[in-house]
Short mmCIF file of C-alpha atoms in Angstrom, two decimals:
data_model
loop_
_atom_site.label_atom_id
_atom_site.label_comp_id
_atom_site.label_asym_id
_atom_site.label_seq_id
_atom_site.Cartn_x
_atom_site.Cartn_y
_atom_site.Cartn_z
CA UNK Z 1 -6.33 14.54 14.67
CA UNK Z 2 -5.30 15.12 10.82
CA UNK Z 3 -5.58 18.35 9.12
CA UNK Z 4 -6.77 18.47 5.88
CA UNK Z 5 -3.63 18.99 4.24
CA UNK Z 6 -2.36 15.55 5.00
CA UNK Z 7 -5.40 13.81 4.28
CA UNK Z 8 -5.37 15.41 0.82
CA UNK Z 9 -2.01 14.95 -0.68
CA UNK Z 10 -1.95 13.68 -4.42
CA UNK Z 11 -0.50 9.83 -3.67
CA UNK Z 12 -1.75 6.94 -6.72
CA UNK Z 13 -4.34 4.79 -4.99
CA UNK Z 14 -6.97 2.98 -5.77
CA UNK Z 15 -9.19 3.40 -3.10
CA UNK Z 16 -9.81 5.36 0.14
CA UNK Z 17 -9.47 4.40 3.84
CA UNK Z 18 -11.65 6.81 6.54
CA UNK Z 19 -11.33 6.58 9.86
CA UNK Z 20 -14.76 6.73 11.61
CA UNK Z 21 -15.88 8.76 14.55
CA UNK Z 22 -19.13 10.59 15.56
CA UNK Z 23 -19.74 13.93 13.92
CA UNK Z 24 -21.10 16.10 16.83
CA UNK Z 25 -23.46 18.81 15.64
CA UNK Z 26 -24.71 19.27 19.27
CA UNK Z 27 -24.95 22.85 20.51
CA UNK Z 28 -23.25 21.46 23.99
CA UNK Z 29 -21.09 18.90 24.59
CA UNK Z 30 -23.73 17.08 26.98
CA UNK Z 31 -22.92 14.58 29.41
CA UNK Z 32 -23.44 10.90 29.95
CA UNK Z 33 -23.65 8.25 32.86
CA UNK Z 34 -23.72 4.58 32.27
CA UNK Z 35 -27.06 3.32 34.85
CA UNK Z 36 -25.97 -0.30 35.02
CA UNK Z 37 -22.98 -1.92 34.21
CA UNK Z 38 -19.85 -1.25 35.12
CA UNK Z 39 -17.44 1.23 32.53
CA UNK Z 40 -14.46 1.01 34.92
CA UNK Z 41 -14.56 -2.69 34.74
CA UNK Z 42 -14.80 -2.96 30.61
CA UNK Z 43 -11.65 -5.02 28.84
CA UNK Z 44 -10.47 -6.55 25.76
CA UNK Z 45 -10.97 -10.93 26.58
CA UNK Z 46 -7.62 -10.97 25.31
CA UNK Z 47 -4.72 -8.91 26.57
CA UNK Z 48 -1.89 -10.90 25.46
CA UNK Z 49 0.93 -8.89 24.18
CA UNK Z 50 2.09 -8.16 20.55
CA UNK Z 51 4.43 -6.02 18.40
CA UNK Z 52 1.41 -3.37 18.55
CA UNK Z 53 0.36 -0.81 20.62
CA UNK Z 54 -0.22 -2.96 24.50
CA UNK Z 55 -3.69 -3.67 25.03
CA UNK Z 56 -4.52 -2.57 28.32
CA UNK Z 57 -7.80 -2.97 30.91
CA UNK Z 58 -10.70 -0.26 29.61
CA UNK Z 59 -12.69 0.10 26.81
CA UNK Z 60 -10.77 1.72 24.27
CA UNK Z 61 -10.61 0.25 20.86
CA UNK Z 62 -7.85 -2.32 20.43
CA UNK Z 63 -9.36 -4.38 17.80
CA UNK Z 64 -9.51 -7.64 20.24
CA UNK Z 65 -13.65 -8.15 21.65
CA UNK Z 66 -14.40 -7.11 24.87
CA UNK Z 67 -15.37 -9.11 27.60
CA UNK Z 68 -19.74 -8.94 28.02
CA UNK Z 69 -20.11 -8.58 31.62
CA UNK Z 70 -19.69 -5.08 32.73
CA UNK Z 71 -20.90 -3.65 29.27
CA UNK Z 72 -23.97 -1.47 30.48
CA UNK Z 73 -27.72 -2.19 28.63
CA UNK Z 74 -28.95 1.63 29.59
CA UNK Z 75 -26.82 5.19 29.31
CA UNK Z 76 -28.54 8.53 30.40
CA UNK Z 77 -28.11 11.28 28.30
CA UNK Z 78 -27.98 14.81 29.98
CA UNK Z 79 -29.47 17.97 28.06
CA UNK Z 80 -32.42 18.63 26.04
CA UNK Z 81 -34.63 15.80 24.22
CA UNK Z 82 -33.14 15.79 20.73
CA UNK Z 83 -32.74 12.89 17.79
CA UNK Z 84 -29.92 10.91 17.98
CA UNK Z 85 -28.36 10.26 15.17
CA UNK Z 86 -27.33 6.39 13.60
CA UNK Z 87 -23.88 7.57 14.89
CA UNK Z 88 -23.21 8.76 18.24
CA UNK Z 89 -20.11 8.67 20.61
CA UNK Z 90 -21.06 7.82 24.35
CA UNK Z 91 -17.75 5.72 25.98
CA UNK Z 92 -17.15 4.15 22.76
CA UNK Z 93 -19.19 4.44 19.36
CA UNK Z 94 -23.14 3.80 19.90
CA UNK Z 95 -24.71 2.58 16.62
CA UNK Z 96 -28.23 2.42 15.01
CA UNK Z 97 -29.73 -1.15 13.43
CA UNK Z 98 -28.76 0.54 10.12
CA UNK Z 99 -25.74 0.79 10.51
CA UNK Z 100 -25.27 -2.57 12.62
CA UNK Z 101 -27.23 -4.02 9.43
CA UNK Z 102 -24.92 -2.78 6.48
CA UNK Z 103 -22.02 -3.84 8.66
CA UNK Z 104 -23.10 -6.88 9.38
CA UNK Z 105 -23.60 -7.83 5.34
CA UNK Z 106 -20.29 -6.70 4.68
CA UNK Z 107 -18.71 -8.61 7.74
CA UNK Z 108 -21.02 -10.99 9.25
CA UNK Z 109 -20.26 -12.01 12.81
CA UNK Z 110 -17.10 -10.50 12.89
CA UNK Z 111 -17.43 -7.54 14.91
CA UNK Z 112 -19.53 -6.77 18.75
CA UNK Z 113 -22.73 -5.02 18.85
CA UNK Z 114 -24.21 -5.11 22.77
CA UNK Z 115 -27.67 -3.54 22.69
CA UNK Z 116 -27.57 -0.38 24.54
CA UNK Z 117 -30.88 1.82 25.82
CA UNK Z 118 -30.26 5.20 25.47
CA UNK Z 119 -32.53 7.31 28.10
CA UNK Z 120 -33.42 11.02 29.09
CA UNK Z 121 -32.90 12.40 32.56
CA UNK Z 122 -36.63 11.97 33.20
CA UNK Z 123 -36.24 8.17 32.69
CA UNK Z 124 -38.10 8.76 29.15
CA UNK Z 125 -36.75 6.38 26.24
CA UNK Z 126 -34.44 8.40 24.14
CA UNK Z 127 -32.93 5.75 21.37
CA UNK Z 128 -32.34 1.95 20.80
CA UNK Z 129 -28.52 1.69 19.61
CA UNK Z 130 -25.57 -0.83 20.26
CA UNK Z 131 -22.11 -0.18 21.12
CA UNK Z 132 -19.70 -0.66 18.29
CA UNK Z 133 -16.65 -3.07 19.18
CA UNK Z 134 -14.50 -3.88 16.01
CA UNK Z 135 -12.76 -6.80 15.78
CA UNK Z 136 -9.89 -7.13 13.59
CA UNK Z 137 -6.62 -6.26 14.82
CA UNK Z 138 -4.46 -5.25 11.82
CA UNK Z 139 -1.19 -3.35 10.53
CA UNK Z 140 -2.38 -1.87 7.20
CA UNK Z 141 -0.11 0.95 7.25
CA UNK Z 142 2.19 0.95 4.10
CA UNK Z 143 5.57 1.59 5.97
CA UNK Z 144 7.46 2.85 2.58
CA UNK Z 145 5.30 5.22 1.72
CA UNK Z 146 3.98 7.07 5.14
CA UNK Z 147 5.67 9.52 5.76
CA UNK Z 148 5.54 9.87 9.38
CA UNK Z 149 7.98 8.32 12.12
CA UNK Z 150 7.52 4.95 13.03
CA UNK Z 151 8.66 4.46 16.83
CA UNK Z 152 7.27 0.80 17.44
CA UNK Z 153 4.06 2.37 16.51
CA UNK Z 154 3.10 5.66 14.19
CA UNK Z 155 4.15 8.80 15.82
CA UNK Z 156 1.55 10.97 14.17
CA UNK Z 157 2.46 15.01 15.56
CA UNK Z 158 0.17 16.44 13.24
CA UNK Z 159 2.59 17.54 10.72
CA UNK Z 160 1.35 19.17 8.01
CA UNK Z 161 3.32 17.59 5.24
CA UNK Z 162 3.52 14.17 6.06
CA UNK Z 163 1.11 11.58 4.45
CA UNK Z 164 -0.43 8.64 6.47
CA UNK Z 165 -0.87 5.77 3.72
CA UNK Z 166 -2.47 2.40 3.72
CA UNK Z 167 -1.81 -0.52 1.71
CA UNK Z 168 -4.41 -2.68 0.26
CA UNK Z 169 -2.55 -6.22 0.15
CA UNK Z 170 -2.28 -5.75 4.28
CA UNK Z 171 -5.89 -4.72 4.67
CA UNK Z 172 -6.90 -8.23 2.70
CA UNK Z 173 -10.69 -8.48 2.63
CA UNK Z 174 -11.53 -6.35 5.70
CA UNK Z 175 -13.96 -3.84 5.73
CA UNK Z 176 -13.57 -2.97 9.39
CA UNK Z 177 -10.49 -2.76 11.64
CA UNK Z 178 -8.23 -1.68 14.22
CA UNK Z 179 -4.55 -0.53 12.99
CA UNK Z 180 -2.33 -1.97 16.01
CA UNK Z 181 0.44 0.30 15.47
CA UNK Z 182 -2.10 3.68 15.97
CA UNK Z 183 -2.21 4.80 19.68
CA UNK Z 184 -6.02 5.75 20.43
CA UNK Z 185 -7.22 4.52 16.82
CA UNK Z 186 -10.62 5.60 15.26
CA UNK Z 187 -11.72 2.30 14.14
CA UNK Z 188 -11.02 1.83 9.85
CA UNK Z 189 -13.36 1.37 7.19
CA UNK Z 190 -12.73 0.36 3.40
CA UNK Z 191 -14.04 2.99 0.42
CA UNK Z 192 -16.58 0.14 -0.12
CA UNK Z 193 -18.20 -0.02 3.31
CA UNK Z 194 -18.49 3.89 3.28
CA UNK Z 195 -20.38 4.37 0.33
CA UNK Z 196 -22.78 2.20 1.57
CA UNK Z 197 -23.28 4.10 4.48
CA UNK Z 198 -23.21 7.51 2.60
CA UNK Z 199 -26.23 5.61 0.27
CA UNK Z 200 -28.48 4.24 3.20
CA UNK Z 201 -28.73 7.51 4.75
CA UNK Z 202 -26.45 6.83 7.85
CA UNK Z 203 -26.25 9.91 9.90
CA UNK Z 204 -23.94 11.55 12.51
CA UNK Z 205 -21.03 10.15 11.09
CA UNK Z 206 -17.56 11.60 10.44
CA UNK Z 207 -14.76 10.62 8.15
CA UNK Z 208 -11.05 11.18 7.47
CA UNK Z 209 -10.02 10.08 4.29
CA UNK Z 210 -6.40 8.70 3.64
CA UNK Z 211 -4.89 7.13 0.71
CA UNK Z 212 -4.90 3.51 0.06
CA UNK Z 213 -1.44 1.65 -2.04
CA UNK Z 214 -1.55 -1.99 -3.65
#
């Protein structure tokens, strides 16, 4: 989504923000299937309106909890039998107890984790994870300072030369969030919750770094 380039640029900060997704180091991009549940059905309980991006039905990440009912307890993983890492991307994010656990002591109750079973094509067990649902709805972007256009929300084209910049006095104490102004966001983390991660061993993760203002 960023290249390099923009996540590097010299900017004063203090800390770091990352953006978290799933580092795939599979050889294929295997499928999935949800076996109970109902993906299709999945929604934020809360789809009121704002000045951010519109929340609409489906289980992207809007920083707003999702309704529990349709959320499926078992996914089937296609291709060969394989560890699954702490971090793994199956609909949304799919997270080990670790990670759940060092979240949870940053943040206590303030995010979803809904057990999920994940299982081979032979019906064998294949992991114990939960789905990851942040939520904390924020703007943390530091308007003066980012560099890209700002059309009601972030128009982020990739440019090379632009900086995408946070600002600590909007991200307050969170250690987990949603920016509302980012169409298709990678959930946030703080330089803080990272490290922690990085120390417990957490693996299959991935993270973009971008600079964080006062």
């Amino acid at each position: 989504m960023f290249s390099s380039a923009m996540q590097g640029r010299a900017l004063e900060r203090q800390a770091m923000v990352y953006f978290l997704s799933h580092k795939n180091e599979e050889t294929y991009s295997y499928t999935y299937r949800a076996l109970d549940g109902d993906v299709s059905k999945i929604q934020a309980v809360d789809l009121t309106r704002d000045e951010g991006v519109r929340i609409r039905p489906g289980y992207s990440y809007y920083g707003r909890p999702f309704e529990s009912e349709y959320i499926p307890t078992k996914i089937e993983l296609d291709g060969p039998k394989r560890p699954i890492p702490d971090v793994y991307s199956a609909f949304g994010l799919l997270v080990s107890e670790k990670f759940k656990g060092i979240v949870e002591k940053f943040e206590p109750n303030a995010h979803q984790f809904f057990p999920i079973e994940l299982v081979w094509k032979d019906g064998g067990h294949a992991a114990d994870r939960f789905w990851f649902v942040p939520c904390a709805r924020l703007d943390t972007v530091d308007r003066e300072k980012t560099t890209f256009e700002f059309r009601n929300v972030w128009f982020l084209d990739g440019s090379k030369d632009k900086d995408l910049v946070f600002n600590r006095s909007q991200i307050g104490d969170h250690h987990v969030w949603i920016d509302k102004f980012i169409v298709m966001p990678s959930p946030a983390i703080s330089e803080g919750l990272k490290a922690e991660l990085d120390a417990a061993g957490v693996t299959g993760a991935h993270y973009q770094h971008f600079p964080e203002t006062n």
